[in-house]
Amino acid sequence: TTGMTLEKQSLEENINADKWLAEICSRANVKFVGISDHFKGDPKHYMASFADLRYYDGHYGRLGTRTFAEAIGPAIQTAVSRSF
């Protein structure tokens, strides 16, 4: 998911990737949770960076982790509530 949300891609590319992943999940009987719409800003804002801010890592930093959690949180809550 980090590649889809942190690499500069067009909105159309993200929509197509989401459709492709949703189809694969559907075939495997797995719920797909799209997160691309939640990552709207500059990809660097979501990346982990080192103190000098000249090097960005391809993993989520604080904002990326928070955004990811907010995107999938409702689906996790629904899944957990159904299991009780």
mmCIF file of N, CA and C in Angstrom:
data_model
loop_
_atom_site.group_PDB
_atom_site.id
_atom_site.type_symbol
_atom_site.label_atom_id
_atom_site.label_comp_id
_atom_site.label_asym_id
_atom_site.label_seq_id
_atom_site.Cartn_x
_atom_site.Cartn_y
_atom_site.Cartn_z
ATOM 1 N N THR A 1 0.805 -1.204 0.000
ATOM 2 C CA THR A 1 0.000 0.000 0.000
ATOM 3 C C THR A 1 0.845 1.265 0.000
ATOM 4 N N THR A 2 2.019 1.210 0.601
ATOM 5 C CA THR A 2 2.805 2.439 0.632
ATOM 6 C C THR A 2 3.174 2.884 -0.773
ATOM 7 N N GLY A 3 3.448 1.949 -1.657
ATOM 8 C CA GLY A 3 3.774 2.320 -3.034
ATOM 9 C C GLY A 3 2.638 3.031 -3.726
ATOM 10 N N MET A 4 1.431 2.597 -3.463
ATOM 11 C CA MET A 4 0.270 3.228 -4.099
ATOM 12 C C MET A 4 -0.026 4.602 -3.523
ATOM 13 N N THR A 5 0.274 4.814 -2.264
ATOM 14 C CA THR A 5 -0.084 6.070 -1.639
ATOM 15 C C THR A 5 1.063 7.066 -1.580
ATOM 16 N N LEU A 6 2.300 6.602 -1.672
ATOM 17 C CA LEU A 6 3.431 7.508 -1.545
ATOM 18 C C LEU A 6 4.113 7.838 -2.865
ATOM 19 N N GLU A 7 3.887 7.057 -3.886
ATOM 20 C CA GLU A 7 4.477 7.373 -5.180
ATOM 21 C C GLU A 7 3.560 8.339 -5.916
ATOM 22 N N LYS A 8 4.173 9.248 -6.647
ATOM 23 C CA LYS A 8 3.348 10.202 -7.395
ATOM 24 C C LYS A 8 2.663 9.475 -8.540
ATOM 25 N N GLN A 9 1.374 9.354 -8.409
ATOM 26 C CA GLN A 9 0.563 8.730 -9.436
ATOM 27 C C GLN A 9 -0.635 9.634 -9.678
ATOM 28 N N SER A 10 -1.188 9.505 -10.837
ATOM 29 C CA SER A 10 -2.382 10.286 -11.121
ATOM 30 C C SER A 10 -3.572 9.688 -10.381
ATOM 31 N N LEU A 11 -4.609 10.481 -10.221
ATOM 32 C CA LEU A 11 -5.834 10.002 -9.588
ATOM 33 C C LEU A 11 -6.378 8.804 -10.356
ATOM 34 N N GLU A 12 -6.310 8.862 -11.664
ATOM 35 C CA GLU A 12 -6.803 7.747 -12.494
ATOM 36 C C GLU A 12 -6.017 6.467 -12.219
ATOM 37 N N GLU A 13 -4.695 6.576 -12.064
ATOM 38 C CA GLU A 13 -3.877 5.396 -11.769
ATOM 39 C C GLU A 13 -4.245 4.799 -10.418
ATOM 40 N N ASN A 14 -4.491 5.657 -9.429
ATOM 41 C CA ASN A 14 -4.893 5.152 -8.112
ATOM 42 C C ASN A 14 -6.254 4.490 -8.168
ATOM 43 N N ILE A 15 -7.192 5.083 -8.903
ATOM 44 C CA ILE A 15 -8.527 4.496 -9.048
ATOM 45 C C ILE A 15 -8.420 3.139 -9.727
ATOM 46 N N ASN A 16 -7.608 3.046 -10.779
ATOM 47 C CA ASN A 16 -7.429 1.772 -11.479
ATOM 48 C C ASN A 16 -6.772 0.734 -10.569
ATOM 49 N N ALA A 17 -5.795 1.139 -9.783
ATOM 50 C CA ALA A 17 -5.144 0.213 -8.855
ATOM 51 C C ALA A 17 -6.145 -0.264 -7.805
ATOM 52 N N ASP A 18 -6.958 0.650 -7.300
ATOM 53 C CA ASP A 18 -7.981 0.262 -6.328
ATOM 54 C C ASP A 18 -8.971 -0.722 -6.944
ATOM 55 N N LYS A 19 -9.383 -0.481 -8.167
ATOM 56 C CA LYS A 19 -10.325 -1.392 -8.839
ATOM 57 C C LYS A 19 -9.696 -2.775 -9.017
ATOM 58 N N TRP A 20 -8.439 -2.794 -9.414
ATOM 59 C CA TRP A 20 -7.721 -4.049 -9.624
ATOM 60 C C TRP A 20 -7.608 -4.822 -8.315
ATOM 61 N N LEU A 21 -7.206 -4.137 -7.241
ATOM 62 C CA LEU A 21 -7.086 -4.794 -5.944
ATOM 63 C C LEU A 21 -8.452 -5.235 -5.406
ATOM 64 N N ALA A 22 -9.467 -4.412 -5.620
ATOM 65 C CA ALA A 22 -10.819 -4.779 -5.175
ATOM 66 C C ALA A 22 -11.292 -6.049 -5.875
ATOM 67 N N GLU A 23 -10.979 -6.178 -7.146
ATOM 68 C CA GLU A 23 -11.368 -7.374 -7.905
ATOM 69 C C GLU A 23 -10.644 -8.608 -7.379
ATOM 70 N N ILE A 24 -9.357 -8.478 -7.122
ATOM 71 C CA ILE A 24 -8.586 -9.608 -6.576
ATOM 72 C C ILE A 24 -9.142 -10.013 -5.211
ATOM 73 N N CYS A 25 -9.419 -9.030 -4.370
ATOM 74 C CA CYS A 25 -9.974 -9.329 -3.041
ATOM 75 C C CYS A 25 -11.328 -10.013 -3.156
ATOM 76 N N SER A 26 -12.134 -9.533 -4.072
ATOM 77 C CA SER A 26 -13.460 -10.120 -4.265
ATOM 78 C C SER A 26 -13.351 -11.590 -4.652
ATOM 79 N N ARG A 27 -12.443 -11.892 -5.563
ATOM 80 C CA ARG A 27 -12.249 -13.284 -5.986
ATOM 81 C C ARG A 27 -11.778 -14.167 -4.841
ATOM 82 N N ALA A 28 -11.029 -13.577 -3.911
ATOM 83 C CA ALA A 28 -10.512 -14.337 -2.767
ATOM 84 C C ALA A 28 -11.457 -14.275 -1.569
ATOM 85 N N ASN A 29 -12.606 -13.647 -1.763
ATOM 86 C CA ASN A 29 -13.592 -13.483 -0.692
ATOM 87 C C ASN A 29 -12.997 -12.731 0.508
ATOM 88 N N VAL A 30 -12.240 -11.687 0.199
ATOM 89 C CA VAL A 30 -11.597 -10.832 1.201
ATOM 90 C C VAL A 30 -12.125 -9.411 1.016
ATOM 91 N N LYS A 31 -12.469 -8.754 2.115
ATOM 92 C CA LYS A 31 -12.983 -7.395 2.033
ATOM 93 C C LYS A 31 -11.860 -6.441 1.631
ATOM 94 N N PHE A 32 -12.110 -5.628 0.627
ATOM 95 C CA PHE A 32 -11.157 -4.611 0.183
ATOM 96 C C PHE A 32 -11.487 -3.291 0.866
ATOM 97 N N VAL A 33 -10.475 -2.649 1.396
ATOM 98 C CA VAL A 33 -10.633 -1.327 1.995
ATOM 99 C C VAL A 33 -9.717 -0.378 1.239
ATOM 100 N N GLY A 34 -10.304 0.515 0.463
ATOM 101 C CA GLY A 34 -9.520 1.484 -0.302
ATOM 102 C C GLY A 34 -8.987 2.579 0.604
ATOM 103 N N ILE A 35 -7.732 2.934 0.406
ATOM 104 C CA ILE A 35 -7.138 3.985 1.228
ATOM 105 C C ILE A 35 -6.623 5.158 0.402
ATOM 106 N N SER A 36 -6.557 5.013 -0.904
ATOM 107 C CA SER A 36 -5.954 6.033 -1.760
ATOM 108 C C SER A 36 -6.591 7.407 -1.595
ATOM 109 N N ASP A 37 -7.903 7.449 -1.420
ATOM 110 C CA ASP A 37 -8.599 8.729 -1.305
ATOM 111 C C ASP A 37 -8.189 9.518 -0.064
ATOM 112 N N HIS A 38 -7.626 8.850 0.917
ATOM 113 C CA HIS A 38 -7.239 9.520 2.151
ATOM 114 C C HIS A 38 -5.889 10.220 2.035
ATOM 115 N N PHE A 39 -5.090 9.835 1.075
ATOM 116 C CA PHE A 39 -3.760 10.409 0.883
ATOM 117 C C PHE A 39 -3.820 11.458 -0.221
ATOM 118 N N LYS A 40 -4.212 12.669 0.147
ATOM 119 C CA LYS A 40 -4.478 13.709 -0.851
ATOM 120 C C LYS A 40 -3.349 14.717 -1.007
ATOM 121 N N GLY A 41 -2.497 14.825 -0.022
ATOM 122 C CA GLY A 41 -1.431 15.826 -0.057
ATOM 123 C C GLY A 41 -0.187 15.340 -0.772
ATOM 124 N N ASP A 42 0.851 16.138 -0.642
ATOM 125 C CA ASP A 42 2.159 15.797 -1.203
ATOM 126 C C ASP A 42 2.628 14.488 -0.565
ATOM 127 N N PRO A 43 3.008 13.496 -1.365
ATOM 128 C CA PRO A 43 3.435 12.205 -0.816
ATOM 129 C C PRO A 43 4.527 12.318 0.242
ATOM 130 N N LYS A 44 5.415 13.308 0.117
ATOM 131 C CA LYS A 44 6.501 13.454 1.094
ATOM 132 C C LYS A 44 5.968 13.741 2.491
ATOM 133 N N HIS A 45 4.792 14.338 2.597
ATOM 134 C CA HIS A 45 4.228 14.638 3.912
ATOM 135 C C HIS A 45 3.878 13.362 4.678
ATOM 136 N N TYR A 46 3.653 12.288 3.964
ATOM 137 C CA TYR A 46 3.251 11.024 4.584
ATOM 138 C C TYR A 46 4.428 10.082 4.827
ATOM 139 N N MET A 47 5.582 10.412 4.267
ATOM 140 C CA MET A 47 6.753 9.533 4.355
ATOM 141 C C MET A 47 7.544 9.750 5.635
ATOM 142 N N ALA A 48 8.264 8.717 6.019
ATOM 143 C CA ALA A 48 9.243 8.862 7.093
ATOM 144 C C ALA A 48 10.417 9.642 6.533
ATOM 145 N N SER A 49 10.965 10.535 7.326
ATOM 146 C CA SER A 49 12.117 11.303 6.862
ATOM 147 C C SER A 49 13.166 11.359 7.963
ATOM 148 N N PHE A 50 14.376 11.640 7.553
ATOM 149 C CA PHE A 50 15.452 11.780 8.519
ATOM 150 C C PHE A 50 15.553 13.242 8.937
ATOM 151 N N ALA A 51 16.285 13.510 9.997
ATOM 152 C CA ALA A 51 16.315 14.834 10.624
ATOM 153 C C ALA A 51 16.630 15.964 9.643
ATOM 154 N N ASP A 52 17.472 15.728 8.687
ATOM 155 C CA ASP A 52 17.840 16.819 7.776
ATOM 156 C C ASP A 52 16.798 17.056 6.682
ATOM 157 N N LEU A 53 15.758 16.212 6.630
ATOM 158 C CA LEU A 53 14.668 16.313 5.662
ATOM 159 C C LEU A 53 15.119 16.262 4.212
ATOM 160 N N ARG A 54 16.350 15.806 3.997
ATOM 161 C CA ARG A 54 16.813 15.645 2.620
ATOM 162 C C ARG A 54 16.638 14.222 2.130
ATOM 163 N N TYR A 55 16.369 13.314 3.047
ATOM 164 C CA TYR A 55 16.189 11.919 2.674
ATOM 165 C C TYR A 55 14.834 11.442 3.186
ATOM 166 N N TYR A 56 14.041 10.959 2.283
ATOM 167 C CA TYR A 56 12.735 10.406 2.639
ATOM 168 C C TYR A 56 12.749 8.904 2.440
ATOM 169 N N ASP A 57 12.177 8.210 3.380
ATOM 170 C CA ASP A 57 12.082 6.765 3.323
ATOM 171 C C ASP A 57 10.745 6.391 2.698
ATOM 172 N N GLY A 58 10.663 5.253 2.076
ATOM 173 C CA GLY A 58 9.442 4.817 1.409
ATOM 174 C C GLY A 58 8.389 4.238 2.328
ATOM 175 N N HIS A 59 8.558 4.384 3.625
ATOM 176 C CA HIS A 59 7.576 3.900 4.593
ATOM 177 C C HIS A 59 6.812 5.083 5.168
ATOM 178 N N TYR A 60 5.683 4.796 5.770
ATOM 179 C CA TYR A 60 4.905 5.860 6.373
ATOM 180 C C TYR A 60 5.621 6.464 7.579
ATOM 181 N N GLY A 61 5.526 7.776 7.681
ATOM 182 C CA GLY A 61 5.950 8.491 8.879
ATOM 183 C C GLY A 61 4.724 8.663 9.765
ATOM 184 N N ARG A 62 4.772 9.643 10.671
ATOM 185 C CA ARG A 62 3.645 9.855 11.595
ATOM 186 C C ARG A 62 2.336 10.140 10.868
ATOM 187 N N LEU A 63 2.363 11.099 9.954
ATOM 188 C CA LEU A 63 1.132 11.465 9.254
ATOM 189 C C LEU A 63 0.636 10.315 8.388
ATOM 190 N N GLY A 64 1.541 9.626 7.729
ATOM 191 C CA GLY A 64 1.147 8.488 6.901
ATOM 192 C C GLY A 64 0.515 7.370 7.723
ATOM 193 N N THR A 65 1.102 7.093 8.880
ATOM 194 C CA THR A 65 0.561 6.056 9.754
ATOM 195 C C THR A 65 -0.809 6.458 10.277
ATOM 196 N N ARG A 66 -0.941 7.721 10.683
ATOM 197 C CA ARG A 66 -2.228 8.203 11.179
ATOM 198 C C ARG A 66 -3.284 8.162 10.070
ATOM 199 N N THR A 67 -2.911 8.590 8.883
ATOM 200 C CA THR A 67 -3.848 8.600 7.753
ATOM 201 C C THR A 67 -4.281 7.181 7.404
ATOM 202 N N PHE A 68 -3.327 6.264 7.376
ATOM 203 C CA PHE A 68 -3.636 4.861 7.103
ATOM 204 C C PHE A 68 -4.591 4.303 8.155
ATOM 205 N N ALA A 69 -4.308 4.584 9.418
ATOM 206 C CA ALA A 69 -5.161 4.088 10.502
ATOM 207 C C ALA A 69 -6.578 4.648 10.389
ATOM 208 N N GLU A 70 -6.695 5.936 10.083
ATOM 209 C CA GLU A 70 -8.019 6.546 9.921
ATOM 210 C C GLU A 70 -8.770 5.943 8.742
ATOM 211 N N ALA A 71 -8.031 5.557 7.706
ATOM 212 C CA ALA A 71 -8.651 4.981 6.514
ATOM 213 C C ALA A 71 -9.188 3.570 6.780
ATOM 214 N N ILE A 72 -8.437 2.766 7.525
ATOM 215 C CA ILE A 72 -8.861 1.377 7.739
ATOM 216 C C ILE A 72 -9.591 1.157 9.061
ATOM 217 N N GLY A 73 -9.526 2.133 9.952
ATOM 218 C CA GLY A 73 -10.142 1.998 11.270
ATOM 219 C C GLY A 73 -11.602 1.586 11.252
ATOM 220 N N PRO A 74 -12.453 2.255 10.463
ATOM 221 C CA PRO A 74 -13.863 1.866 10.448
ATOM 222 C C PRO A 74 -14.085 0.417 10.009
ATOM 223 N N ALA A 75 -13.319 -0.065 9.051
ATOM 224 C CA ALA A 75 -13.466 -1.453 8.599
ATOM 225 C C ALA A 75 -13.046 -2.428 9.698
ATOM 226 N N ILE A 76 -12.010 -2.076 10.440
ATOM 227 C CA ILE A 76 -11.568 -2.935 11.543
ATOM 228 C C ILE A 76 -12.621 -2.955 12.646
ATOM 229 N N GLN A 77 -13.162 -1.782 12.971
ATOM 230 C CA GLN A 77 -14.206 -1.728 13.995
ATOM 231 C C GLN A 77 -15.416 -2.578 13.611
ATOM 232 N N THR A 78 -15.825 -2.500 12.343
ATOM 233 C CA THR A 78 -16.956 -3.294 11.876
ATOM 234 C C THR A 78 -16.643 -4.782 11.976
ATOM 235 N N ALA A 79 -15.468 -5.174 11.543
ATOM 236 C CA ALA A 79 -15.085 -6.589 11.577
ATOM 237 C C ALA A 79 -15.038 -7.110 13.013
ATOM 238 N N VAL A 80 -14.488 -6.317 13.919
ATOM 239 C CA VAL A 80 -14.392 -6.740 15.308
ATOM 240 C C VAL A 80 -15.776 -6.840 15.954
ATOM 241 N N SER A 81 -16.634 -5.875 15.671
ATOM 242 C CA SER A 81 -17.971 -5.894 16.278
ATOM 243 C C SER A 81 -18.803 -7.073 15.787
ATOM 244 N N ARG A 82 -18.547 -7.535 14.581
ATOM 245 C CA ARG A 82 -19.273 -8.690 14.048
ATOM 246 C C ARG A 82 -18.798 -10.000 14.645
ATOM 247 N N SER A 83 -17.590 -9.991 15.194
ATOM 248 C CA SER A 83 -17.031 -11.249 15.710
ATOM 249 C C SER A 83 -17.506 -11.548 17.130
ATOM 250 N N PHE A 84 -18.236 -10.620 17.736
ATOM 251 C CA PHE A 84 -18.744 -10.841 19.107
ATOM 252 C C PHE A 84 -20.208 -11.113 19.105
#
